[in-house]
Amino acid sequence: MATSIELRNEITMVELSRHNSREDCWVAVHSKVWDVTEFLDEHPGGPAIILQCAGTNATDAFEEVHAPGILEENLPLEKFRGILEEASSDVPPKGTVREARNKNEALSTDKAAEIPALNTLISAADFEKVASRELSPKTWAFYSSAATDLITHHQNKALLRRIMLQPRILRDVKKVDLSRKILGLPSAAPFFISPAAMAKLAHPDGELALARAAASEGIIQCVSNNASYPLNHIVESGDPNQPFFLQLYVNSERHKTADLLNKARKLGIKAIFVTVDAPVPGKREADERIAAEAVQSAISGSVSANDKKGGGLGRLMAQYIDKSLTWSDLAWIKQTSGLPIVLKGVQTVADAKMALEYDVDGIFLSNHGGRSLDTSQPAILNLVELRMKCPEVFSKMEVYVDGGFERGSDIIKAIALGATAVGVGRPYLYSLVYGREGAEHLTSILKDEVEVSMRLCGITSLDQATPDLLNTSDVDSLVRQDNKFPQIPPRYVRAKL
């Protein structure tokens, strides 16, 4: 991969235009000329897209699809041919650039005037309302959609609200500590940024903005395997000692996963969150109904494009996922990465017990925000069931949960049930309508709600949050009873007379 690029020969537009075939294909991006001939057949979107730009300055087409730096990330340095010498006809007249910039700034100001001032947003739900209006229809469908009839998606939030708090009174709550250790790493709050794909669809800075917000607010970001930006760009955009987790979809081409895990270790990633509940993506109909734009992940390389089933970004970008992943593969992931392993997508007590047997470092109770298997149990119900039936899990590994968490009071409920921390996903994508400042403001809102809830519950430390604070009777009856259905006896074949 390209690591450093020195200025080389200047290449004219005439010279560039000569390399315009499948056998000899050059393109210019941001004034850098690359020989992509050998990359054509490896391009996840197919060679035709590149060949349309062969021998030309492809910067505009490139920026519509890719994150900055992806060529340097994927091409060896020897494929760099030089710096493009723009022809005089390509150089705008003096003052044109300034005029265009001033016009764009005016348009941006007009658009900003239409968006509510950030300080008027006082809840996570407020960010969702703004995002529903400001994001493109396709981006909104990709972020907000869930599987088929949205049952699990809606129940994630609904069941959280059915668990009641029982506060204690007359306690000294002047000083409150909402800090938490997550896999031994300090966090200023008991929640982290859950992995969510393609944040650049909401804001040009995408995951970079989330990383900077996480750094300033002292929380941890779990980077999606389908992030918009290369992993090293995301890590480098934060503070030097800032901790990151990486969410992993195991690639059917295992060597690519091995390369990613090695890169993650070298970059200082602190843990790998292996997604285990989505060997295939769920059917997200709102996402499928709107035609896909050409979008590529900088980390996984997956590309969206329409097909006969629709234009679902989630489905189209998940073609590389290994459908044969089993428990026995976890040892390989842990050995290859040399990092703590968390299973993301555990939804049963039986699998939580299996995770203990396979010596993982944590489990993440998650149903993919209702985006995978519809009518699967709400995340909070999985946490209640695990706490009831297998409390020993919580003392032997860390347990996280996400799905529908938008209030600090709901985060306290999860902590009281034994969760180490809570993942927050969609709200952070919605906050990116305002960029880094939006993500910081959302974090501040959630922190404040957690702190207020702690004081009102009569606790000053998260360690004091126990099931004694909760009344779960409204959902207890939903916890599955063991052996409810008797075993069906074997069918006997009657002898023929």
PDB file of C-alpha atoms in Angstrom, residues 222-453:
ATOM      1  CA  CYS A 222     -16.548   1.320  17.963  1.00  0.00           C
ATOM      2  CA  VAL A 223     -15.689   1.725  14.272  1.00  0.00           C
ATOM      3  CA  SER A 224     -17.837  -0.092  11.720  1.00  0.00           C
ATOM      4  CA  ASN A 225     -16.289  -2.592   9.314  1.00  0.00           C
ATOM      5  CA  ASN A 226     -18.266  -0.675   6.658  1.00  0.00           C
ATOM      6  CA  ALA A 227     -17.012   2.753   7.642  1.00  0.00           C
ATOM      7  CA  SER A 228     -16.696   5.483   5.026  1.00  0.00           C
ATOM      8  CA  TYR A 229     -13.059   6.246   5.830  1.00  0.00           C
ATOM      9  CA  PRO A 230      -9.977   4.023   6.057  1.00  0.00           C
ATOM     10  CA  LEU A 231      -9.354   2.782   9.582  1.00  0.00           C
ATOM     11  CA  ASN A 232      -6.034   4.593   9.931  1.00  0.00           C
ATOM     12  CA  HIS A 233      -7.652   7.911   8.982  1.00  0.00           C
ATOM     13  CA  ILE A 234     -10.298   7.470  11.681  1.00  0.00           C
ATOM     14  CA  VAL A 235      -7.757   6.545  14.353  1.00  0.00           C
ATOM     15  CA  GLU A 236      -5.402   9.364  13.394  1.00  0.00           C
ATOM     16  CA  SER A 237      -8.213  11.914  13.487  1.00  0.00           C
ATOM     17  CA  GLY A 238      -8.631  11.378  17.238  1.00  0.00           C
ATOM     18  CA  ASP A 239      -6.268  11.985  20.137  1.00  0.00           C
ATOM     19  CA  PRO A 240      -3.008   9.980  20.327  1.00  0.00           C
ATOM     20  CA  ASN A 241      -4.090   7.901  23.341  1.00  0.00           C
ATOM     21  CA  GLN A 242      -7.748   7.630  22.409  1.00  0.00           C
ATOM     22  CA  PRO A 243      -9.145   4.067  22.582  1.00  0.00           C
ATOM     23  CA  PHE A 244     -11.071   2.588  19.659  1.00  0.00           C
ATOM     24  CA  PHE A 245     -12.878  -0.704  19.123  1.00  0.00           C
ATOM     25  CA  LEU A 246     -13.382  -2.269  15.682  1.00  0.00           C
ATOM     26  CA  GLN A 247     -16.533  -4.079  14.628  1.00  0.00           C
ATOM     27  CA  LEU A 248     -15.752  -6.996  12.320  1.00  0.00           C
ATOM     28  CA  TYR A 249     -17.649  -8.856   9.634  1.00  0.00           C
ATOM     29  CA  VAL A 250     -15.523 -11.864   8.739  1.00  0.00           C
ATOM     30  CA  ASN A 251     -14.786 -11.801   5.017  1.00  0.00           C
ATOM     31  CA  SER A 252     -15.338 -14.975   2.979  1.00  0.00           C
ATOM     32  CA  GLU A 253     -11.814 -14.282   1.704  1.00  0.00           C
ATOM     33  CA  ARG A 254     -10.168 -14.907   5.059  1.00  0.00           C
ATOM     34  CA  HIS A 255      -6.839 -13.374   4.104  1.00  0.00           C
ATOM     35  CA  LYS A 256      -8.581  -9.983   3.838  1.00  0.00           C
ATOM     36  CA  THR A 257      -9.878 -10.342   7.379  1.00  0.00           C
ATOM     37  CA  ALA A 258      -6.390 -11.341   8.538  1.00  0.00           C
ATOM     38  CA  ASP A 259      -4.949  -8.225   6.888  1.00  0.00           C
ATOM     39  CA  LEU A 260      -7.550  -6.033   8.571  1.00  0.00           C
ATOM     40  CA  LEU A 261      -6.960  -7.592  11.988  1.00  0.00           C
ATOM     41  CA  ASN A 262      -3.208  -7.121  11.679  1.00  0.00           C
ATOM     42  CA  LYS A 263      -3.723  -3.514  10.644  1.00  0.00           C
ATOM     43  CA  ALA A 264      -6.094  -2.966  13.574  1.00  0.00           C
ATOM     44  CA  ARG A 265      -3.535  -4.285  16.041  1.00  0.00           C
ATOM     45  CA  LYS A 266      -0.786  -2.078  14.627  1.00  0.00           C
ATOM     46  CA  LEU A 267      -3.054   0.967  14.796  1.00  0.00           C
ATOM     47  CA  GLY A 268      -3.702   0.356  18.481  1.00  0.00           C
ATOM     48  CA  ILE A 269      -7.310  -0.834  18.256  1.00  0.00           C
ATOM     49  CA  LYS A 270      -8.223  -2.163  21.716  1.00  0.00           C
ATOM     50  CA  ALA A 271     -10.813  -4.855  20.947  1.00  0.00           C
ATOM     51  CA  ILE A 272     -12.593  -6.626  18.100  1.00  0.00           C
ATOM     52  CA  PHE A 273     -16.394  -6.775  18.158  1.00  0.00           C
ATOM     53  CA  VAL A 274     -17.244  -9.748  15.913  1.00  0.00           C
ATOM     54  CA  THR A 275     -20.749  -9.464  14.465  1.00  0.00           C
ATOM     55  CA  VAL A 276     -22.360 -12.892  14.745  1.00  0.00           C
ATOM     56  CA  ASP A 277     -26.056 -12.214  14.129  1.00  0.00           C
ATOM     57  CA  ALA A 278     -25.904 -11.278  10.455  1.00  0.00           C
ATOM     58  CA  PRO A 279     -24.462 -13.976   8.169  1.00  0.00           C
ATOM     59  CA  VAL A 280     -26.858 -12.368   5.709  1.00  0.00           C
ATOM     60  CA  PRO A 281     -28.514  -8.947   6.012  1.00  0.00           C
ATOM     61  CA  GLY A 282     -32.161  -8.637   6.934  1.00  0.00           C
ATOM     62  CA  LYS A 283     -34.780  -7.463   4.449  1.00  0.00           C
ATOM     63  CA  ARG A 284     -34.994  -3.710   5.024  1.00  0.00           C
ATOM     64  CA  GLU A 285     -37.808  -2.694   2.719  1.00  0.00           C
ATOM     65  CA  ALA A 286     -37.569   1.078   3.116  1.00  0.00           C
ATOM     66  CA  ASP A 287     -33.914   0.842   2.122  1.00  0.00           C
ATOM     67  CA  GLU A 288     -34.667  -1.488  -0.795  1.00  0.00           C
ATOM     68  CA  ARG A 289     -37.362   0.740  -2.312  1.00  0.00           C
ATOM     69  CA  ILE A 290     -35.082   3.691  -3.004  1.00  0.00           C
ATOM     70  CA  ALA A 291     -32.450   3.238  -5.695  1.00  0.00           C
ATOM     71  CA  ALA A 292     -28.932   2.895  -4.339  1.00  0.00           C
ATOM     72  CA  GLU A 293     -26.280   5.469  -5.038  1.00  0.00           C
ATOM     73  CA  ALA A 294     -22.791   4.190  -5.828  1.00  0.00           C
ATOM     74  CA  VAL A 295     -21.172   4.056  -2.388  1.00  0.00           C
ATOM     75  CA  GLN A 296     -18.072   2.170  -1.272  1.00  0.00           C
ATOM     76  CA  SER A 297     -16.815   1.374   2.209  1.00  0.00           C
ATOM     77  CA  ALA A 298     -13.198   2.374   2.731  1.00  0.00           C
ATOM     78  CA  ILE A 299     -12.490  -0.509   5.137  1.00  0.00           C
ATOM     79  CA  SER A 300     -14.333  -3.508   3.685  1.00  0.00           C
ATOM     80  CA  GLY A 301     -14.290  -2.277   0.069  1.00  0.00           C
ATOM     81  CA  SER A 302     -17.930  -3.290  -0.400  1.00  0.00           C
ATOM     82  CA  VAL A 303     -19.925  -1.370  -2.989  1.00  0.00           C
ATOM     83  CA  SER A 304     -23.631  -0.709  -3.376  1.00  0.00           C
ATOM     84  CA  ALA A 305     -25.497  -1.059  -6.651  1.00  0.00           C
ATOM     85  CA  ASN A 306     -29.069  -1.854  -7.639  1.00  0.00           C
ATOM     86  CA  ASP A 307     -30.204  -5.386  -8.471  1.00  0.00           C
ATOM     87  CA  LYS A 308     -33.495  -7.258  -8.944  1.00  0.00           C
ATOM     88  CA  LYS A 309     -34.260  -7.190  -5.219  1.00  0.00           C
ATOM     89  CA  GLY A 310     -33.984  -3.417  -4.964  1.00  0.00           C
ATOM     90  CA  GLY A 311     -31.367  -0.928  -3.891  1.00  0.00           C
ATOM     91  CA  GLY A 312     -30.788  -1.716  -0.222  1.00  0.00           C
ATOM     92  CA  LEU A 313     -27.372  -0.397   0.801  1.00  0.00           C
ATOM     93  CA  GLY A 314     -27.195  -2.762   3.771  1.00  0.00           C
ATOM     94  CA  ARG A 315     -27.803  -5.846   1.655  1.00  0.00           C
ATOM     95  CA  LEU A 316     -25.727  -4.814  -1.323  1.00  0.00           C
ATOM     96  CA  MET A 317     -22.728  -3.954   0.814  1.00  0.00           C
ATOM     97  CA  ALA A 318     -22.832  -7.240   2.727  1.00  0.00           C
ATOM     98  CA  GLN A 319     -22.029  -9.643  -0.088  1.00  0.00           C
ATOM     99  CA  TYR A 320     -18.516 -10.267   1.206  1.00  0.00           C
ATOM    100  CA  ILE A 321     -19.599 -11.621   4.631  1.00  0.00           C
ATOM    101  CA  ASP A 322     -18.610 -15.213   5.387  1.00  0.00           C
ATOM    102  CA  LYS A 323     -21.775 -17.280   5.865  1.00  0.00           C
ATOM    103  CA  SER A 324     -19.826 -20.273   7.166  1.00  0.00           C
ATOM    104  CA  LEU A 325     -18.524 -18.596  10.357  1.00  0.00           C
ATOM    105  CA  THR A 326     -18.796 -20.888  13.417  1.00  0.00           C
ATOM    106  CA  TRP A 327     -17.702 -20.998  17.050  1.00  0.00           C
ATOM    107  CA  SER A 328     -14.493 -22.773  16.093  1.00  0.00           C
ATOM    108  CA  ASP A 329     -13.367 -19.711  14.096  1.00  0.00           C
ATOM    109  CA  LEU A 330     -13.193 -17.504  17.179  1.00  0.00           C
ATOM    110  CA  ALA A 331      -9.818 -18.879  18.219  1.00  0.00           C
ATOM    111  CA  TRP A 332      -8.393 -17.912  14.804  1.00  0.00           C
ATOM    112  CA  ILE A 333      -9.765 -14.361  15.136  1.00  0.00           C
ATOM    113  CA  LYS A 334      -8.312 -13.982  18.614  1.00  0.00           C
ATOM    114  CA  GLN A 335      -4.941 -15.446  17.630  1.00  0.00           C
ATOM    115  CA  THR A 336      -4.691 -13.369  14.455  1.00  0.00           C
ATOM    116  CA  SER A 337      -5.654 -10.102  16.107  1.00  0.00           C
ATOM    117  CA  GLY A 338      -4.033 -10.634  19.501  1.00  0.00           C
ATOM    118  CA  LEU A 339      -6.867  -8.516  20.912  1.00  0.00           C
ATOM    119  CA  PRO A 340      -9.845  -9.036  23.230  1.00  0.00           C
ATOM    120  CA  ILE A 341     -12.863 -10.484  21.412  1.00  0.00           C
ATOM    121  CA  VAL A 342     -16.482  -9.464  21.969  1.00  0.00           C
ATOM    122  CA  LEU A 343     -19.362 -11.275  20.249  1.00  0.00           C
ATOM    123  CA  LYS A 344     -21.849  -8.737  18.883  1.00  0.00           C
ATOM    124  CA  GLY A 345     -25.335 -10.117  18.315  1.00  0.00           C
ATOM    125  CA  VAL A 346     -25.811 -12.631  21.142  1.00  0.00           C
ATOM    126  CA  GLN A 347     -29.560 -13.061  21.742  1.00  0.00           C
ATOM    127  CA  THR A 348     -30.037 -16.201  23.856  1.00  0.00           C
ATOM    128  CA  VAL A 349     -28.933 -17.500  27.235  1.00  0.00           C
ATOM    129  CA  ALA A 350     -27.650 -20.652  25.528  1.00  0.00           C
ATOM    130  CA  ASP A 351     -25.291 -18.665  23.309  1.00  0.00           C
ATOM    131  CA  ALA A 352     -24.141 -16.542  26.245  1.00  0.00           C
ATOM    132  CA  LYS A 353     -23.122 -19.766  27.986  1.00  0.00           C
ATOM    133  CA  MET A 354     -21.363 -20.927  24.811  1.00  0.00           C
ATOM    134  CA  ALA A 355     -19.442 -17.664  24.733  1.00  0.00           C
ATOM    135  CA  LEU A 356     -18.151 -18.454  28.220  1.00  0.00           C
ATOM    136  CA  GLU A 357     -16.962 -21.854  27.045  1.00  0.00           C
ATOM    137  CA  TYR A 358     -15.095 -20.285  24.128  1.00  0.00           C
ATOM    138  CA  ASP A 359     -13.348 -17.809  26.416  1.00  0.00           C
ATOM    139  CA  VAL A 360     -14.402 -14.570  24.720  1.00  0.00           C
ATOM    140  CA  ASP A 361     -13.920 -11.344  26.629  1.00  0.00           C
ATOM    141  CA  GLY A 362     -17.441 -10.016  26.332  1.00  0.00           C
ATOM    142  CA  ILE A 363     -20.834 -10.359  24.689  1.00  0.00           C
ATOM    143  CA  PHE A 364     -22.922  -7.660  23.075  1.00  0.00           C
ATOM    144  CA  LEU A 365     -26.671  -8.284  23.397  1.00  0.00           C
ATOM    145  CA  SER A 366     -27.866  -6.817  20.118  1.00  0.00           C
ATOM    146  CA  ASN A 367     -30.396  -7.521  17.394  1.00  0.00           C
ATOM    147  CA  HIS A 368     -28.767  -5.116  14.967  1.00  0.00           C
ATOM    148  CA  GLY A 369     -31.222  -2.379  15.905  1.00  0.00           C
ATOM    149  CA  GLY A 370     -34.016  -4.534  14.531  1.00  0.00           C
ATOM    150  CA  ARG A 371     -32.304  -4.613  11.133  1.00  0.00           C
ATOM    151  CA  SER A 372     -31.674  -8.372  10.863  1.00  0.00           C
ATOM    152  CA  LEU A 373     -34.334 -10.886  11.938  1.00  0.00           C
ATOM    153  CA  ASP A 374     -37.669  -9.212  12.559  1.00  0.00           C
ATOM    154  CA  THR A 375     -39.685 -10.419  15.585  1.00  0.00           C
ATOM    155  CA  SER A 376     -36.477 -11.435  17.360  1.00  0.00           C
ATOM    156  CA  GLN A 377     -36.577 -10.497  21.046  1.00  0.00           C
ATOM    157  CA  PRO A 378     -36.003  -6.872  22.040  1.00  0.00           C
ATOM    158  CA  ALA A 379     -32.497  -6.291  23.340  1.00  0.00           C
ATOM    159  CA  ILE A 380     -33.576  -5.259  26.834  1.00  0.00           C
ATOM    160  CA  LEU A 381     -35.667  -8.443  27.175  1.00  0.00           C
ATOM    161  CA  ASN A 382     -32.575 -10.488  26.335  1.00  0.00           C
ATOM    162  CA  LEU A 383     -30.757  -8.658  29.123  1.00  0.00           C
ATOM    163  CA  VAL A 384     -33.577  -9.300  31.609  1.00  0.00           C
ATOM    164  CA  GLU A 385     -33.664 -12.992  30.692  1.00  0.00           C
ATOM    165  CA  LEU A 386     -29.898 -13.391  30.961  1.00  0.00           C
ATOM    166  CA  ARG A 387     -29.871 -11.671  34.363  1.00  0.00           C
ATOM    167  CA  MET A 388     -32.650 -13.959  35.606  1.00  0.00           C
ATOM    168  CA  LYS A 389     -31.376 -17.261  34.259  1.00  0.00           C
ATOM    169  CA  CYS A 390     -27.602 -16.976  34.145  1.00  0.00           C
ATOM    170  CA  PRO A 391     -26.288 -14.282  36.530  1.00  0.00           C
ATOM    171  CA  GLU A 392     -22.847 -15.898  36.626  1.00  0.00           C
ATOM    172  CA  VAL A 393     -22.176 -14.631  33.094  1.00  0.00           C
ATOM    173  CA  PHE A 394     -21.924 -11.064  34.407  1.00  0.00           C
ATOM    174  CA  SER A 395     -19.108 -11.946  36.800  1.00  0.00           C
ATOM    175  CA  LYS A 396     -17.075 -13.821  34.184  1.00  0.00           C
ATOM    176  CA  MET A 397     -17.261 -11.467  31.194  1.00  0.00           C
ATOM    177  CA  GLU A 398     -18.458  -8.011  30.305  1.00  0.00           C
ATOM    178  CA  VAL A 399     -21.969  -7.646  28.875  1.00  0.00           C
ATOM    179  CA  TYR A 400     -23.062  -4.788  26.607  1.00  0.00           C
ATOM    180  CA  VAL A 401     -26.432  -4.034  25.062  1.00  0.00           C
ATOM    181  CA  ASP A 402     -27.825  -1.745  22.371  1.00  0.00           C
ATOM    182  CA  GLY A 403     -31.118  -1.228  20.596  1.00  0.00           C
ATOM    183  CA  GLY A 404     -33.526   1.620  21.294  1.00  0.00           C
ATOM    184  CA  PHE A 405     -31.461   3.452  23.912  1.00  0.00           C
ATOM    185  CA  GLU A 406     -32.161   7.167  23.582  1.00  0.00           C
ATOM    186  CA  ARG A 407     -32.540   8.258  27.210  1.00  0.00           C
ATOM    187  CA  GLY A 408     -30.152   8.391  30.122  1.00  0.00           C
ATOM    188  CA  SER A 409     -32.789   6.748  32.320  1.00  0.00           C
ATOM    189  CA  ASP A 410     -32.881   3.747  29.969  1.00  0.00           C
ATOM    190  CA  ILE A 411     -29.092   3.470  30.145  1.00  0.00           C
ATOM    191  CA  ILE A 412     -29.372   3.316  33.951  1.00  0.00           C
ATOM    192  CA  LYS A 413     -31.881   0.451  33.608  1.00  0.00           C
ATOM    193  CA  ALA A 414     -29.385  -1.579  31.583  1.00  0.00           C
ATOM    194  CA  ILE A 415     -26.585  -0.882  34.056  1.00  0.00           C
ATOM    195  CA  ALA A 416     -28.857  -1.922  36.930  1.00  0.00           C
ATOM    196  CA  LEU A 417     -29.486  -5.247  35.166  1.00  0.00           C
ATOM    197  CA  GLY A 418     -25.746  -5.928  34.985  1.00  0.00           C
ATOM    198  CA  ALA A 419     -24.615  -4.400  31.703  1.00  0.00           C
ATOM    199  CA  THR A 420     -21.131  -2.900  31.697  1.00  0.00           C
ATOM    200  CA  ALA A 421     -22.083  -0.285  29.122  1.00  0.00           C
ATOM    201  CA  VAL A 422     -24.684   0.576  26.497  1.00  0.00           C
ATOM    202  CA  GLY A 423     -24.127   1.116  22.781  1.00  0.00           C
ATOM    203  CA  VAL A 424     -25.786   4.083  21.061  1.00  0.00           C
ATOM    204  CA  GLY A 425     -25.956   3.866  17.271  1.00  0.00           C
ATOM    205  CA  ARG A 426     -28.593   5.617  15.182  1.00  0.00           C
ATOM    206  CA  PRO A 427     -28.709   8.798  17.329  1.00  0.00           C
ATOM    207  CA  TYR A 428     -25.037   9.407  16.572  1.00  0.00           C
ATOM    208  CA  LEU A 429     -25.650   9.050  12.829  1.00  0.00           C
ATOM    209  CA  TYR A 430     -28.496  11.545  13.109  1.00  0.00           C
ATOM    210  CA  SER A 431     -26.324  13.930  15.121  1.00  0.00           C
ATOM    211  CA  LEU A 432     -23.921  14.168  12.171  1.00  0.00           C
ATOM    212  CA  VAL A 433     -26.316  16.525  10.436  1.00  0.00           C
ATOM    213  CA  TYR A 434     -24.412  19.020  12.617  1.00  0.00           C
ATOM    214  CA  GLY A 435     -21.018  17.320  12.233  1.00  0.00           C
ATOM    215  CA  ARG A 436     -18.651  16.939  15.157  1.00  0.00           C
ATOM    216  CA  GLU A 437     -20.512  19.563  17.177  1.00  0.00           C
ATOM    217  CA  GLY A 438     -23.711  17.571  16.837  1.00  0.00           C
ATOM    218  CA  ALA A 439     -22.093  14.395  18.142  1.00  0.00           C
ATOM    219  CA  GLU A 440     -20.581  16.303  21.041  1.00  0.00           C
ATOM    220  CA  HIS A 441     -23.926  17.890  21.880  1.00  0.00           C
ATOM    221  CA  LEU A 442     -25.707  14.516  21.790  1.00  0.00           C
ATOM    222  CA  THR A 443     -23.078  13.057  24.122  1.00  0.00           C
ATOM    223  CA  SER A 444     -23.512  15.970  26.499  1.00  0.00           C
ATOM    224  CA  ILE A 445     -27.284  15.470  26.517  1.00  0.00           C
ATOM    225  CA  LEU A 446     -26.975  11.745  27.299  1.00  0.00           C
ATOM    226  CA  LYS A 447     -24.386  12.379  30.011  1.00  0.00           C
ATOM    227  CA  ASP A 448     -26.634  14.944  31.632  1.00  0.00           C
ATOM    228  CA  GLU A 449     -29.629  12.576  31.527  1.00  0.00           C
ATOM    229  CA  VAL A 450     -27.580   9.763  33.078  1.00  0.00           C
ATOM    230  CA  GLU A 451     -26.352  12.068  35.842  1.00  0.00           C
ATOM    231  CA  VAL A 452     -29.818  13.429  36.596  1.00  0.00           C
ATOM    232  CA  SER A 453     -31.290   9.905  36.621  1.00  0.00           C
TER     233      SER A 453
END
